[in-house]
Amino acid sequence: MTLSEFELIDKYFRGRCLDRSDVDLGIGDDCAVLSVPPGMSLAVSMDTLVSGVHFLPDCEPSALGHKALAVNLSDLAAMGATPAWITLSLTLPGIDEMWLEGFTGGFLSLAGEHGAALVGGDLSRGPMSVTVQVHGLLPARGGMRRDGARPGDAIWLTGTVGDAGLGLEILRGRREVGVEASTYLLQRLERPTPRVLAGRALLTRAHAAIDVSDGLAQDLCHMLRASGVGGCLFVDDLPLSTSVAEALSPEQARRMALTAGDDYELCFTCPQENVRGVRRQLADCGVRVTNIGTIESEPGLRMTDDTLSGDWWSTAGYRHF
Ligand code: ADP
Ligand code: MG
């Protein structure tokens, strides 16, 4: 027997979500009613994943559930916001309960890890797509923006870049690596870790931040432009995982690190006097952090390796239009 839309919502969403005292009314009415604590501001972000564009139609449902939320939490992380509430709009070609079970498993377990409550959403029939909106809390009018980088700041990056890009090549059968490397790289592609704790730790220390979703060079340039500054990247210091360093030539690895998307690391700038504090804080969060460049007053992005100069990368990062 197939369940009605309302039975499906009850079974898979309502009652399986975290309780939060600031949710006055959750799933089940026309709206959710939420209370922003006094002295706090709300940070809101939305992302859509479309089948065939952002994920392959045969993508494992629990990985898709995880990723749909992770990419949104990554945006909150880049602002230094603490996740609070989530809404989810699902468009599905039909009802497959096995699929829903997997999807909600991946989605709700990541939500639970971050203490965020699913408070509402929508369900409709059509080509598969997943839209998630996240709501996070910040100290009033706070938040790390893209436009705060200043000449003399150090440019930093959490984790490693290029992993998801190489993972995608493996998924597409364009490259082969050993089992261990392949497991690691596919995990990085399909189940990214949003750097929420690191973002919160940076809130009072960084001048500017952005999450790396479309490729490091492209995303860093958004920050440089918004801030009205330029920068120089130390390409020899780009943090690479062992899997990327072993599978690719140094030249290929650098290009991958600069242009591949989907790593969801944080790129941020901070003044030299905050460097020690940043290192200590991020070590406490268990996050690796690397100084990858400096902010300069002359606009544009330069590289310490001349063979990588120019803006060749500007067409290499992902663009929809
Ligand atoms: P309405 O027709 O009044 O907009 P819906 O039938 O779309 O209401 O949804 C009924 C309730 O279930 C609402 O509270 C809505 O937020 C919630 N809901 C619908 N789809 C989802 C979903 N995918 N995830 C979480 N909550 C959902
Ligand atoms: Mg509705």
Coordinates of C-alpha atoms and ligand atoms in Angstrom, one line a residue:
M1 CA 0.0 0.0 0.0
T2 CA 1.4 3.4 -0.9
L3 CA 1.3 6.1 1.8
S4 CA -0.3 9.5 1.3
E5 CA 1.9 12.6 1.2
F6 CA 0.9 13.4 4.8
E7 CA 1.6 9.8 6.1
L8 CA 5.0 10.0 4.4
I9 CA 5.8 13.3 6.1
D10 CA 4.8 11.9 9.4
K11 CA 6.7 8.7 8.9
Y12 CA 10.0 10.1 7.5
F13 CA 10.2 13.6 8.8
R14 CA 8.0 14.6 11.7
G15 CA 8.8 12.9 15.0
R16 CA 12.3 11.9 13.7
C17 CA 13.7 15.4 14.2
L18 CA 15.5 16.9 17.1
D19 CA 13.6 18.9 19.6
R20 CA 14.8 22.4 20.2
S21 CA 13.3 24.7 22.8
D22 CA 13.4 27.6 20.3
V23 CA 11.0 25.8 17.9
D24 CA 7.6 27.0 19.0
L25 CA 5.9 25.0 16.2
G26 CA 7.6 22.5 13.9
I27 CA 6.4 20.2 11.1
G28 CA 2.7 19.9 10.6
D29 CA 1.2 23.4 10.4
D30 CA 1.2 26.0 7.6
C31 CA 4.4 27.5 9.0
A32 CA 7.0 26.7 11.5
V33 CA 7.3 29.3 14.3
L34 CA 10.8 29.9 15.6
S35 CA 12.3 32.2 18.3
V36 CA 15.6 33.9 17.6
P37 CA 17.2 34.5 21.0
P38 CA 17.6 38.1 22.1
G39 CA 20.9 39.6 20.9
M40 CA 21.3 37.2 18.0
S41 CA 20.9 37.6 14.2
L42 CA 19.7 35.0 11.8
A43 CA 21.9 33.7 9.0
V44 CA 20.0 32.1 6.1
S45 CA 21.2 30.2 3.1
M46 CA 19.7 27.9 0.5
D47 CA 21.1 25.4 -2.0
T48 CA 19.5 23.1 -4.6
L49 CA 21.0 19.8 -5.8
V50 CA 19.6 18.7 -9.2
S51 CA 19.8 15.1 -10.5
G52 CA 22.2 14.9 -13.4
V53 CA 23.8 18.3 -12.5
H54 CA 24.9 18.0 -8.9
F55 CA 24.7 14.3 -8.4
L56 CA 24.3 11.2 -10.6
P57 CA 20.8 9.7 -10.7
D58 CA 22.1 6.4 -9.1
C59 CA 23.7 8.2 -6.2
E60 CA 23.4 6.4 -2.9
P61 CA 20.4 8.0 -1.2
S62 CA 22.0 8.4 2.3
A63 CA 25.0 10.0 0.7
L64 CA 22.7 12.4 -1.1
G65 CA 20.9 13.2 2.1
H66 CA 24.2 13.9 3.8
K67 CA 25.5 16.1 1.0
A68 CA 22.4 18.1 0.5
L69 CA 22.6 19.3 4.1
A70 CA 26.4 19.4 4.2
V71 CA 26.7 21.9 1.4
N72 CA 24.2 24.2 3.2
L73 CA 25.9 23.8 6.6
S74 CA 29.2 24.8 4.8
D75 CA 27.7 28.2 4.0
L76 CA 26.7 28.7 7.6
A77 CA 30.3 27.6 8.6
A78 CA 31.8 30.2 6.2
M79 CA 29.8 33.0 8.1
G80 CA 30.7 31.5 11.5
A81 CA 27.0 30.8 12.2
T82 CA 25.7 28.0 14.5
P83 CA 23.1 25.8 12.7
A84 CA 19.7 25.9 14.3
W85 CA 16.8 25.2 11.9
I86 CA 16.4 23.5 8.5
T87 CA 13.7 23.4 5.9
L88 CA 13.7 20.8 3.0
S89 CA 11.9 20.8 -0.3
L90 CA 12.0 17.4 -2.1
T91 CA 10.9 16.8 -5.6
L92 CA 10.7 13.1 -6.4
P93 CA 9.7 11.2 -9.6
G94 CA 7.7 8.8 -7.4
I95 CA 7.6 7.3 -3.9
D96 CA 10.3 4.8 -3.2
E97 CA 10.3 4.1 0.5
M98 CA 13.7 2.4 0.5
W99 CA 15.1 5.6 -1.1
L100 CA 13.4 7.9 1.4
E101 CA 14.7 5.8 4.3
G102 CA 18.2 6.1 3.1
F103 CA 17.9 9.8 2.2
T104 CA 16.4 10.8 5.5
G105 CA 18.9 8.6 7.4
G106 CA 21.9 10.5 5.9
F107 CA 20.1 13.9 6.2
L108 CA 18.8 13.6 9.7
S109 CA 21.9 12.1 11.2
L110 CA 24.1 15.0 10.0
A111 CA 21.4 17.4 11.3
G112 CA 21.5 15.7 14.7
E113 CA 25.3 15.9 14.8
H114 CA 25.0 19.7 14.4
G115 CA 22.0 20.0 16.8
A116 CA 19.8 21.4 14.0
A117 CA 16.1 20.7 13.8
L118 CA 14.1 20.1 10.6
V119 CA 11.1 22.3 11.0
G120 CA 9.3 22.1 7.7
G121 CA 9.5 21.7 4.0
D122 CA 7.6 20.6 0.9
L123 CA 7.1 17.4 -1.1
S124 CA 6.2 17.3 -4.8
R125 CA 6.3 15.1 -7.8
G126 CA 8.7 15.9 -10.7
P127 CA 12.3 15.4 -11.8
M128 CA 14.4 14.7 -8.8
S129 CA 15.8 17.7 -6.9
V130 CA 16.6 18.6 -3.4
T131 CA 16.4 22.1 -2.0
V132 CA 17.6 22.8 1.6
Q133 CA 17.4 26.0 3.5
V134 CA 19.5 26.4 6.7
H135 CA 19.0 29.0 9.4
G136 CA 21.9 29.7 11.7
L137 CA 22.5 32.0 14.7
L138 CA 25.1 34.7 14.9
P139 CA 25.9 37.4 17.5
A140 CA 23.7 40.4 16.5
R141 CA 24.9 41.7 13.1
G142 CA 28.0 39.6 13.3
G143 CA 29.3 37.0 10.8
M144 CA 32.4 36.6 8.7
R145 CA 31.9 38.2 5.3
R146 CA 33.6 38.0 2.0
D147 CA 34.4 41.7 1.9
G148 CA 36.6 42.1 5.0
A149 CA 40.1 41.0 3.7
R150 CA 42.8 43.7 4.1
P151 CA 46.3 44.0 2.6
G152 CA 48.9 42.2 4.9
D153 CA 46.4 39.6 6.0
A154 CA 47.5 36.0 5.7
I155 CA 45.3 33.7 3.5
W156 CA 44.5 30.4 5.2
L157 CA 42.8 27.2 4.1
T158 CA 41.3 24.4 6.3
G159 CA 41.9 20.7 5.3
T160 CA 43.0 19.7 1.8
V161 CA 41.8 20.6 -1.7
G162 CA 41.4 18.6 -4.9
D163 CA 40.1 15.5 -3.1
A164 CA 36.5 15.8 -4.3
G165 CA 37.7 16.7 -7.8
L166 CA 39.8 13.5 -8.0
G167 CA 37.0 11.5 -6.5
L168 CA 34.7 12.7 -9.3
E169 CA 37.3 11.5 -11.9
I170 CA 37.3 8.1 -10.2
L171 CA 33.5 7.9 -10.1
R172 CA 33.5 8.7 -13.9
G173 CA 36.0 6.0 -14.5
R174 CA 38.6 8.4 -15.8
R175 CA 41.3 7.5 -13.3
E176 CA 42.2 4.6 -11.2
V177 CA 43.8 4.6 -7.7
G178 CA 44.2 1.9 -5.0
V179 CA 41.2 0.8 -2.8
E180 CA 42.2 2.9 0.2
A181 CA 42.7 6.1 -1.7
S182 CA 39.5 5.5 -3.7
T183 CA 37.5 5.0 -0.5
Y184 CA 38.9 8.2 1.0
L185 CA 38.4 10.3 -2.2
L186 CA 34.8 9.1 -2.7
Q187 CA 34.0 9.8 0.9
R188 CA 35.3 13.4 0.4
L189 CA 33.2 13.8 -2.7
E190 CA 30.0 12.2 -1.4
R191 CA 30.0 12.9 2.3
P192 CA 31.8 16.2 2.8
T193 CA 32.4 17.5 6.3
P194 CA 31.1 21.1 6.8
R195 CA 33.6 23.0 8.8
V196 CA 31.1 24.3 11.3
L197 CA 33.2 24.2 14.4
A198 CA 36.2 25.8 12.6
G199 CA 33.9 28.6 11.3
R200 CA 32.6 29.4 14.8
A201 CA 36.2 29.4 16.1
L202 CA 37.2 31.9 13.4
L203 CA 34.3 34.3 14.0
T204 CA 36.2 36.8 16.2
R205 CA 39.6 36.2 14.6
A206 CA 39.2 36.2 10.8
H207 CA 38.7 39.3 8.6
A208 CA 37.0 37.5 5.8
A209 CA 35.9 33.9 4.9
I210 CA 34.3 31.9 2.1
D211 CA 33.7 28.2 1.7
V212 CA 35.4 26.5 -1.3
S213 CA 32.6 25.0 -3.3
D214 CA 33.4 26.0 -6.9
G215 CA 37.2 25.7 -6.8
L216 CA 39.8 27.5 -4.6
A217 CA 41.0 30.1 -7.2
Q218 CA 37.5 31.1 -8.3
D219 CA 36.1 31.3 -4.7
L220 CA 39.2 33.1 -3.4
C221 CA 38.8 35.6 -6.3
H222 CA 35.2 36.3 -5.1
M223 CA 36.6 37.2 -1.7
L224 CA 39.4 39.4 -3.2
R225 CA 37.0 41.3 -5.5
A226 CA 34.4 41.8 -2.7
S227 CA 37.1 43.2 -0.5
G228 CA 38.7 45.4 -3.2
V229 CA 42.1 43.8 -2.7
G230 CA 44.4 41.3 -4.5
G231 CA 46.5 38.4 -3.3
C232 CA 49.4 36.1 -3.9
L233 CA 49.0 32.3 -3.5
F234 CA 52.0 30.1 -2.4
V235 CA 51.3 27.3 -4.8
D236 CA 54.0 25.1 -3.3
D237 CA 52.1 25.2 0.0
L238 CA 48.7 24.2 -1.3
P239 CA 47.5 21.4 1.2
L240 CA 47.1 18.1 -0.6
S241 CA 46.0 14.8 0.7
T242 CA 48.4 11.8 0.3
S243 CA 45.8 10.3 -2.1
V244 CA 46.0 13.4 -4.5
A245 CA 49.8 13.8 -4.1
E246 CA 50.4 10.2 -5.0
A247 CA 47.9 9.9 -7.9
L248 CA 48.7 13.0 -9.7
S249 CA 51.9 14.7 -11.0
P250 CA 52.8 17.8 -9.0
E251 CA 51.6 20.0 -11.9
Q252 CA 48.2 18.1 -12.2
A253 CA 47.8 18.2 -8.4
R254 CA 48.2 21.9 -8.3
R255 CA 45.7 22.5 -11.1
M256 CA 43.2 20.1 -9.4
A257 CA 43.7 21.9 -6.0
L258 CA 43.1 25.3 -7.6
T259 CA 40.1 24.5 -9.8
A260 CA 38.2 21.5 -8.5
G261 CA 35.0 22.2 -6.5
D262 CA 33.1 20.3 -3.9
D263 CA 35.8 20.2 -1.1
Y264 CA 33.8 22.5 1.2
E265 CA 36.9 23.7 3.1
L266 CA 37.0 27.2 4.5
C267 CA 39.3 29.9 3.0
F268 CA 39.8 32.9 5.3
T269 CA 42.1 35.8 5.9
C270 CA 43.3 37.0 9.3
P271 CA 45.8 39.6 10.5
Q272 CA 49.3 38.4 11.4
E273 CA 48.7 39.0 15.1
N274 CA 45.8 36.5 15.2
V275 CA 47.7 33.7 13.5
R276 CA 48.8 31.9 16.7
G277 CA 45.3 32.0 18.1
V278 CA 43.8 30.7 14.8
R279 CA 46.3 27.8 14.7
R280 CA 45.5 26.9 18.4
Q281 CA 41.7 27.2 17.9
L282 CA 41.6 25.1 14.8
A283 CA 43.9 22.4 16.3
D284 CA 41.4 22.2 19.1
C285 CA 38.7 21.5 16.5
G286 CA 40.9 18.8 15.0
V287 CA 41.1 20.8 11.7
R288 CA 44.3 21.1 9.8
V289 CA 45.0 24.7 8.6
T290 CA 47.6 26.0 6.1
N291 CA 48.8 29.5 5.3
I292 CA 48.4 29.5 1.5
G293 CA 49.1 33.2 0.6
T294 CA 48.9 36.8 1.5
I295 CA 46.5 39.7 0.7
E296 CA 48.0 42.5 -1.3
S297 CA 46.6 45.9 -2.2
E298 CA 47.0 45.4 -6.0
P299 CA 43.8 43.8 -7.4
G300 CA 44.1 40.3 -9.0
L301 CA 45.2 36.9 -8.0
R302 CA 48.9 36.1 -8.5
M303 CA 50.7 32.8 -8.0
T304 CA 54.3 32.2 -6.8
D305 CA 54.8 29.8 -9.8
D306 CA 54.8 31.7 -13.1
T307 CA 53.7 28.7 -15.1
L308 CA 50.3 29.0 -13.2
S309 CA 50.0 32.7 -13.7
G310 CA 47.2 34.3 -15.8
D311 CA 43.5 33.6 -15.3
W312 CA 43.4 30.1 -17.0
W313 CA 41.6 28.8 -13.9
S314 CA 38.7 31.2 -14.4
T315 CA 37.1 28.9 -16.9
A316 CA 38.0 25.7 -15.1
G317 CA 35.8 26.1 -11.9
Y318 CA 32.2 25.0 -12.2
R319 CA 29.7 27.5 -13.6
H320 CA 26.0 26.8 -14.3
F321 CA 25.5 29.6 -16.8
Ligands
ADP1 P1 0.9 23.2 2.9 O1 0.1 22.6 1.8 O2 0.0 23.9 4.0 O3 2.0 24.1 2.4 P2 2.3 20.8 3.1 O4 1.3 19.8 2.7 O5 3.3 21.2 2.0 O6 1.6 22.1 3.7 O7 3.1 20.3 4.3 C1 2.5 19.9 5.5 C2 3.5 20.1 6.6 O8 4.6 19.2 6.4 C3 4.1 21.5 6.7 O9 4.3 21.8 8.1 C4 5.4 21.3 6.0 O10 6.4 22.2 6.5 C5 5.8 19.9 6.3 N1 6.6 19.2 5.3 C6 6.2 19.0 4.0 N2 7.2 18.4 3.3 C7 8.3 18.3 4.2 C8 9.6 17.8 4.1 N3 10.1 17.3 2.9 N4 10.4 17.9 5.2 C9 9.9 18.4 6.3 N5 8.7 18.8 6.5 C10 7.9 18.8 5.4
MG2 MG 3.5 23.5 1.2

